[in-house]
PDB file of C-alpha atoms in Angstrom:
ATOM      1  CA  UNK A   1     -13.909  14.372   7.830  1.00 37.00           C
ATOM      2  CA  UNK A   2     -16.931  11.935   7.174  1.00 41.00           C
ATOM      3  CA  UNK A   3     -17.858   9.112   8.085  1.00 46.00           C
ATOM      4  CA  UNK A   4     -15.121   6.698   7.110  1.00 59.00           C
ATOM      5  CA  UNK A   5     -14.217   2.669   7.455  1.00 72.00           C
ATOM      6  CA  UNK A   6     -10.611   2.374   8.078  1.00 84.00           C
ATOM      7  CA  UNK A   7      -6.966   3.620   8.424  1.00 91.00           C
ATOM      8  CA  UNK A   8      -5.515   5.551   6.176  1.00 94.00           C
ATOM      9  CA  UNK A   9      -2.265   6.035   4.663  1.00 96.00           C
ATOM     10  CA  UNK A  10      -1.049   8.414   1.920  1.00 97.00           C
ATOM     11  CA  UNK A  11       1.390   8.429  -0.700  1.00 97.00           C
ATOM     12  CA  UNK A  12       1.910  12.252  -1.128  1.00 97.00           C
ATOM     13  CA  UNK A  13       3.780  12.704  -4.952  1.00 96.00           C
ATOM     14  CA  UNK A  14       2.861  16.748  -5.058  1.00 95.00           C
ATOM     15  CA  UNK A  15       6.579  17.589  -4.580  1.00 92.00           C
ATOM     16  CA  UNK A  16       7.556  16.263  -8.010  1.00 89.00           C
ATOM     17  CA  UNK A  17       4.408  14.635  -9.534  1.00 88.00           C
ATOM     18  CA  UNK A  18       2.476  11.524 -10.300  1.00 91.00           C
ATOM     19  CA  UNK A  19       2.515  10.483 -13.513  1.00 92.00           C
ATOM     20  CA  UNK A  20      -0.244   8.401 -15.693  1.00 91.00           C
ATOM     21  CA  UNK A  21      -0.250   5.043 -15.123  1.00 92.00           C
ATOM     22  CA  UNK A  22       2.032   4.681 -12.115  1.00 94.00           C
ATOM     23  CA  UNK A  23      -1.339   3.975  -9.980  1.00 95.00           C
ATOM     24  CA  UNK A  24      -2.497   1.505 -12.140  1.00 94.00           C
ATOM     25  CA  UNK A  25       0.750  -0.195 -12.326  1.00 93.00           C
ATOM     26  CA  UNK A  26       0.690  -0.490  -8.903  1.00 93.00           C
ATOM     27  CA  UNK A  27      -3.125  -2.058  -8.893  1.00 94.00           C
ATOM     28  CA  UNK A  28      -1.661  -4.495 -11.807  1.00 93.00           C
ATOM     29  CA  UNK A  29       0.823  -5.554  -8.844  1.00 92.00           C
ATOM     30  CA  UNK A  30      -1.841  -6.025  -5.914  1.00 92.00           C
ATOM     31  CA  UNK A  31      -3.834  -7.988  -7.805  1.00 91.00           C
ATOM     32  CA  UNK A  32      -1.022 -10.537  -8.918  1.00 90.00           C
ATOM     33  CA  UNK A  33       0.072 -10.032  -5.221  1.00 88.00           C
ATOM     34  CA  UNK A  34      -3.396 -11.165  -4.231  1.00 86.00           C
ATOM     35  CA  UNK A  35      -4.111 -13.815  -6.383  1.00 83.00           C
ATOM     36  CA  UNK A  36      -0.361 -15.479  -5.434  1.00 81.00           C
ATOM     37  CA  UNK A  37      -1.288 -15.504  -2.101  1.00 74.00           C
ATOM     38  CA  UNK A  38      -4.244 -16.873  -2.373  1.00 69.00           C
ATOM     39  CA  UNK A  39      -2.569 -19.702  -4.200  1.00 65.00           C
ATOM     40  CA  UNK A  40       0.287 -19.685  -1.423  1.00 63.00           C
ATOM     41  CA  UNK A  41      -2.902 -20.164   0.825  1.00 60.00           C
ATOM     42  CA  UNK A  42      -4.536 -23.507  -0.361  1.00 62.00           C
ATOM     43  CA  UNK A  43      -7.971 -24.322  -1.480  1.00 60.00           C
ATOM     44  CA  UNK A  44      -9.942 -23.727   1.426  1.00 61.00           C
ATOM     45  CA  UNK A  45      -9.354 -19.647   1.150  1.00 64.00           C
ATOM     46  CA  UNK A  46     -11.903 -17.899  -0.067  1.00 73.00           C
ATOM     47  CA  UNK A  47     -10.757 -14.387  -2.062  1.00 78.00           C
ATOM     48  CA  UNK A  48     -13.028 -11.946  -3.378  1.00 83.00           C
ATOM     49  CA  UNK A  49     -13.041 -10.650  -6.625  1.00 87.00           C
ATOM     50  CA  UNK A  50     -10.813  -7.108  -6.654  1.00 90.00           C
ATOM     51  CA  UNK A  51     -13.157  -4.082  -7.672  1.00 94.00           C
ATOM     52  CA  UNK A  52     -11.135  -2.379 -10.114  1.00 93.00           C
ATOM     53  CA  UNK A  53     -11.899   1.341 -11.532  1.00 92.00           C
ATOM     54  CA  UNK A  54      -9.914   3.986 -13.044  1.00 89.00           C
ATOM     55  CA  UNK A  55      -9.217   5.722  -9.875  1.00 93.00           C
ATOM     56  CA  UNK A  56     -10.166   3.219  -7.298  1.00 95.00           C
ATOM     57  CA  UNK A  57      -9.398  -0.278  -6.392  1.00 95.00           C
ATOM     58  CA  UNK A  58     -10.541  -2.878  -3.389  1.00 94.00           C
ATOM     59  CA  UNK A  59      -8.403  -5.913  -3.437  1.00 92.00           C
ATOM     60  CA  UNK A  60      -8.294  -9.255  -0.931  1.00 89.00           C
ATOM     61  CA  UNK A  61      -4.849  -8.181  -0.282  1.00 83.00           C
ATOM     62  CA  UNK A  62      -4.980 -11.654   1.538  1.00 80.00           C
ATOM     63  CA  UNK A  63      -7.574 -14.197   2.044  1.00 77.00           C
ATOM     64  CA  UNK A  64      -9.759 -12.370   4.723  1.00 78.00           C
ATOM     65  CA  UNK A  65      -8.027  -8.747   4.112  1.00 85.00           C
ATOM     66  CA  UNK A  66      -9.134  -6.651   1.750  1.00 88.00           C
ATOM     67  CA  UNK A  67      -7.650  -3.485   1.373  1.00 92.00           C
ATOM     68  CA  UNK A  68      -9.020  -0.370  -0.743  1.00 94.00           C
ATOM     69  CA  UNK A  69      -6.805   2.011  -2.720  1.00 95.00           C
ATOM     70  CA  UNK A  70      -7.513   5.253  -4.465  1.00 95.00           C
ATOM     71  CA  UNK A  71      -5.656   7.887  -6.682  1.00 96.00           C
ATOM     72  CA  UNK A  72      -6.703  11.464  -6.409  1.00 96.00           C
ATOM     73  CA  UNK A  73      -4.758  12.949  -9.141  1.00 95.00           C
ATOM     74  CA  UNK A  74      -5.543  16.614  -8.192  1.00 95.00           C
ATOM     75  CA  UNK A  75      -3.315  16.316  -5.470  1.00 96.00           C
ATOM     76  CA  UNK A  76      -0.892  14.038  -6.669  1.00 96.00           C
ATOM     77  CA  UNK A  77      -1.645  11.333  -3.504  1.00 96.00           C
ATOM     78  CA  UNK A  78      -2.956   7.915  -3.655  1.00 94.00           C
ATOM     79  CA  UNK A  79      -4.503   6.734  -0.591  1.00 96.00           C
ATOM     80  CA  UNK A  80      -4.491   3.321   1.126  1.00 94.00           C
ATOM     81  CA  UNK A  81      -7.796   2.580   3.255  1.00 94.00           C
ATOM     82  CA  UNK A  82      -7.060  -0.607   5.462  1.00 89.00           C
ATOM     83  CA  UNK A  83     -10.202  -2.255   7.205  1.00 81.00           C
ATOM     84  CA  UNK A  84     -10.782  -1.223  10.065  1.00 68.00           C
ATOM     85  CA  UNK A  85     -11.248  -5.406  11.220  1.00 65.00           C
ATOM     86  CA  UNK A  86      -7.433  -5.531   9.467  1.00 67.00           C
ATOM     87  CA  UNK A  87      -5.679  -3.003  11.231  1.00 72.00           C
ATOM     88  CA  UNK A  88      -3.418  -5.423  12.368  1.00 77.00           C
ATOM     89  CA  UNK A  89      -1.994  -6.368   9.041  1.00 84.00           C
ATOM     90  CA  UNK A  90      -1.808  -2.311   8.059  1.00 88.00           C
ATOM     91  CA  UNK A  91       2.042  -2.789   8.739  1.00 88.00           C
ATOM     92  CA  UNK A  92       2.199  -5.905   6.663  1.00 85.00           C
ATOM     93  CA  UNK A  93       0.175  -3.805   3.643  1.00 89.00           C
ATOM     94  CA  UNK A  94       2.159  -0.591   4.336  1.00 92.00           C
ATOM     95  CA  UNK A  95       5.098  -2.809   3.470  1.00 89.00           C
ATOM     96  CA  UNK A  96       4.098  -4.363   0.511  1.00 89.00           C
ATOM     97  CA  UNK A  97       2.816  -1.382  -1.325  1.00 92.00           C
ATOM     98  CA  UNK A  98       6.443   0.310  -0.468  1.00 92.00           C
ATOM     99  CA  UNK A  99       8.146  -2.839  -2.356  1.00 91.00           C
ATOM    100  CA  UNK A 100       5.813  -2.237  -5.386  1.00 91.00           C
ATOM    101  CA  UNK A 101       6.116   2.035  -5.360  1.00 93.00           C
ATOM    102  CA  UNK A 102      10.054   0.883  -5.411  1.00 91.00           C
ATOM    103  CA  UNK A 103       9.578  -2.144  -7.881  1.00 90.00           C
ATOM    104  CA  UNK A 104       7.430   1.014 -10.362  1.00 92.00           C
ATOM    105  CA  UNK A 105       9.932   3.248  -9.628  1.00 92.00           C
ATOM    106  CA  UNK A 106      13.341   1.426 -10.583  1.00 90.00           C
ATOM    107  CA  UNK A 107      11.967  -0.930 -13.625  1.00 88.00           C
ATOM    108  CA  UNK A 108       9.526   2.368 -14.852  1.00 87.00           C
ATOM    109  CA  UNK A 109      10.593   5.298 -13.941  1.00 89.00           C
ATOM    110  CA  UNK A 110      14.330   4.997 -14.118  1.00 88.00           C
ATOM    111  CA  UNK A 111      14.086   6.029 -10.174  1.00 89.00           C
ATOM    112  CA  UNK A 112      12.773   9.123 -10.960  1.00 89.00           C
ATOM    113  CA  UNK A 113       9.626   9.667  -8.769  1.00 92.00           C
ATOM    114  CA  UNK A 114       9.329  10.470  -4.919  1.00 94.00           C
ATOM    115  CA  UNK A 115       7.210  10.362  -2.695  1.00 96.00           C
ATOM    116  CA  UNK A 116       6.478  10.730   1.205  1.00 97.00           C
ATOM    117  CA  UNK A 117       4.806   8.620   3.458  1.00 97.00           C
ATOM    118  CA  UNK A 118       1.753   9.697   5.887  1.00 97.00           C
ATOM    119  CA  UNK A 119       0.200   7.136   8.325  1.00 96.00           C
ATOM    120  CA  UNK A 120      -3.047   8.087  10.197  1.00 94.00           C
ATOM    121  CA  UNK A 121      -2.995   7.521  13.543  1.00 93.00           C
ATOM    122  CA  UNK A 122      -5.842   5.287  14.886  1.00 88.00           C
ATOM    123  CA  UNK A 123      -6.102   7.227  18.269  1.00 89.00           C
ATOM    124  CA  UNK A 124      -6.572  10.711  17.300  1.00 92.00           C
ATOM    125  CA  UNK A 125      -6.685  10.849  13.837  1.00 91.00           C
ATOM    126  CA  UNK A 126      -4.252  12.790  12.534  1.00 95.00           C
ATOM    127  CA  UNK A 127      -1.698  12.510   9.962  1.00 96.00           C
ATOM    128  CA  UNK A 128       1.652  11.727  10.347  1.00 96.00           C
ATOM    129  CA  UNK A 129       5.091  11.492   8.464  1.00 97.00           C
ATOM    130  CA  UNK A 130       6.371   8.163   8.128  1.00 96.00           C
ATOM    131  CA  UNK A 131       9.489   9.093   9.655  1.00 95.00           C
ATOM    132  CA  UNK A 132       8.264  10.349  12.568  1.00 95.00           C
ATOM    133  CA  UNK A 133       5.435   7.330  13.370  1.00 94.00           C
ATOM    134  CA  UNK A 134       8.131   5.215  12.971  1.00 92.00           C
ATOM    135  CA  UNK A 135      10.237   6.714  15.677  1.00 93.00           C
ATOM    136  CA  UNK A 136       6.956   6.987  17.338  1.00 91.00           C
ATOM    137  CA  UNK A 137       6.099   2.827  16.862  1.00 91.00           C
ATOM    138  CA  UNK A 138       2.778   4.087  15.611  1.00 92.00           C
ATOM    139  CA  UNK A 139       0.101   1.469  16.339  1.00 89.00           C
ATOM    140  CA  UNK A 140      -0.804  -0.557  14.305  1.00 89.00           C
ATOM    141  CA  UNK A 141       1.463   0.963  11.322  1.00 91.00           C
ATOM    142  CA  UNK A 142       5.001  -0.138  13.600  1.00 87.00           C
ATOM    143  CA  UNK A 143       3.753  -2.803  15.901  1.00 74.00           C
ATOM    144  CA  UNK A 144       5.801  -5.820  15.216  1.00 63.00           C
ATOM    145  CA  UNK A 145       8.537  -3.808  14.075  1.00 52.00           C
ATOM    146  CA  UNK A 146      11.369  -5.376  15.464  1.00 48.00           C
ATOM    147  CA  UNK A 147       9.898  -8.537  13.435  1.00 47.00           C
ATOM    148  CA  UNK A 148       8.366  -6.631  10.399  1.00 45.00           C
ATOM    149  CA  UNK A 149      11.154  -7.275   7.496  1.00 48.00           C
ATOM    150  CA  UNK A 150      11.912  -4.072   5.939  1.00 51.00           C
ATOM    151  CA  UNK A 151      10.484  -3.278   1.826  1.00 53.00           C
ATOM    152  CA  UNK A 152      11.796  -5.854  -0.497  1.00 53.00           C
ATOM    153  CA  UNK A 153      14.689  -5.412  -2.722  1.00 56.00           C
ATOM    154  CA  UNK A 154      13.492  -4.172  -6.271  1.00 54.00           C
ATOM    155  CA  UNK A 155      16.489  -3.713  -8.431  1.00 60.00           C
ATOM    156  CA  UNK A 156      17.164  -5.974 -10.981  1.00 57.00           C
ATOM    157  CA  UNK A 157      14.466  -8.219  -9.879  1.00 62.00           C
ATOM    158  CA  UNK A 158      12.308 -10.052 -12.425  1.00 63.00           C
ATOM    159  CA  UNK A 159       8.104  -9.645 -11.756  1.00 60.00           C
ATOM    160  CA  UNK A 160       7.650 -13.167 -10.150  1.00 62.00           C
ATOM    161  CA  UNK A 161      10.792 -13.225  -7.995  1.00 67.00           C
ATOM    162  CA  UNK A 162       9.523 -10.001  -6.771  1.00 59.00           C
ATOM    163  CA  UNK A 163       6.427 -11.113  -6.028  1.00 62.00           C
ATOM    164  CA  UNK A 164       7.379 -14.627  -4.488  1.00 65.00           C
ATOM    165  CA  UNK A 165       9.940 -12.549  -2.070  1.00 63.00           C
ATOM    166  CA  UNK A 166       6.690 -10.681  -1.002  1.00 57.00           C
TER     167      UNK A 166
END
């Protein structure tokens, strides 16, 4: 496995497929995300400057959380990496990222793509389906989930209504 600085999570398209552009779509959104709440959080918050690359992106997906997001394209799965100092924002993160897939999906892709979900889990690990570390209240990915709001509404949403209801 290797050495490695974080949680991860997975969004696994190699049932259907991944098309060009969807990742970087999604980056587009994170860092428009990122620099929205850094504005949200007043002068005194210091945000880093995202690393962007083809494949690869590490964003402040907050002021003080930076989160780091890849695209392997060979197996049709892009990967979230949350900090291991973070990993009590991963739920918050997971969140997000499902309102953008969704927000890609229905303004994009005419709803056509689909995914699933795996969350590591910090104790052992291993990979699981979303489905089942939710029923499971995987820590940290289900924590607060009684006070966690659900993935944002995405249909007929314009960009910066989405992205203020984030």
């Amino acid at each position: 496995q290797g050495e490695k600085n974080g949680l991860r999570c997975i969004f696994d398209f190699s049932r259907s497929f991944l098309p060009n552009g969807v990742f970087q779509r999604m980056i587009c959104l994170l860092v428009a995300h990122s620099s929205r709440s850094y504005q949200k959080s007043g002068e005194m918050a210091i945000l880093e400057r995202p690393k962007l690359f083809k494949n690869f992106a590490s964003v402040d997906f907050e002021p003080g959380f930076r989160i780091k997001v890849y695209e392997d394209t060979k197996l049709q799965h892009f990967y979230l990496l949350v900090d291991d100092n973070s990993l009590t924002k991963s739920n918050r993160s997971l969140i997000v990222i499902q309102s953008m897939l969704r927000k890609i999906n229905s303004d994009i892709m005419g709803n056509g793509l689909s995914w699933e979900i795996f969350l590591e889990d910090c104790t052992t690990g291993e990979m699981t389906r979303y489905d089942r570390a939710r029923e499971k209240c995987l820590s940290p990915w289900f924590e607060d989930i009684i006070q966690t709001p659900g993935p944002v509404s995405t249909e007929n949403v314009d960009l910066i209504s989405f992205l203020d209801s984030l």
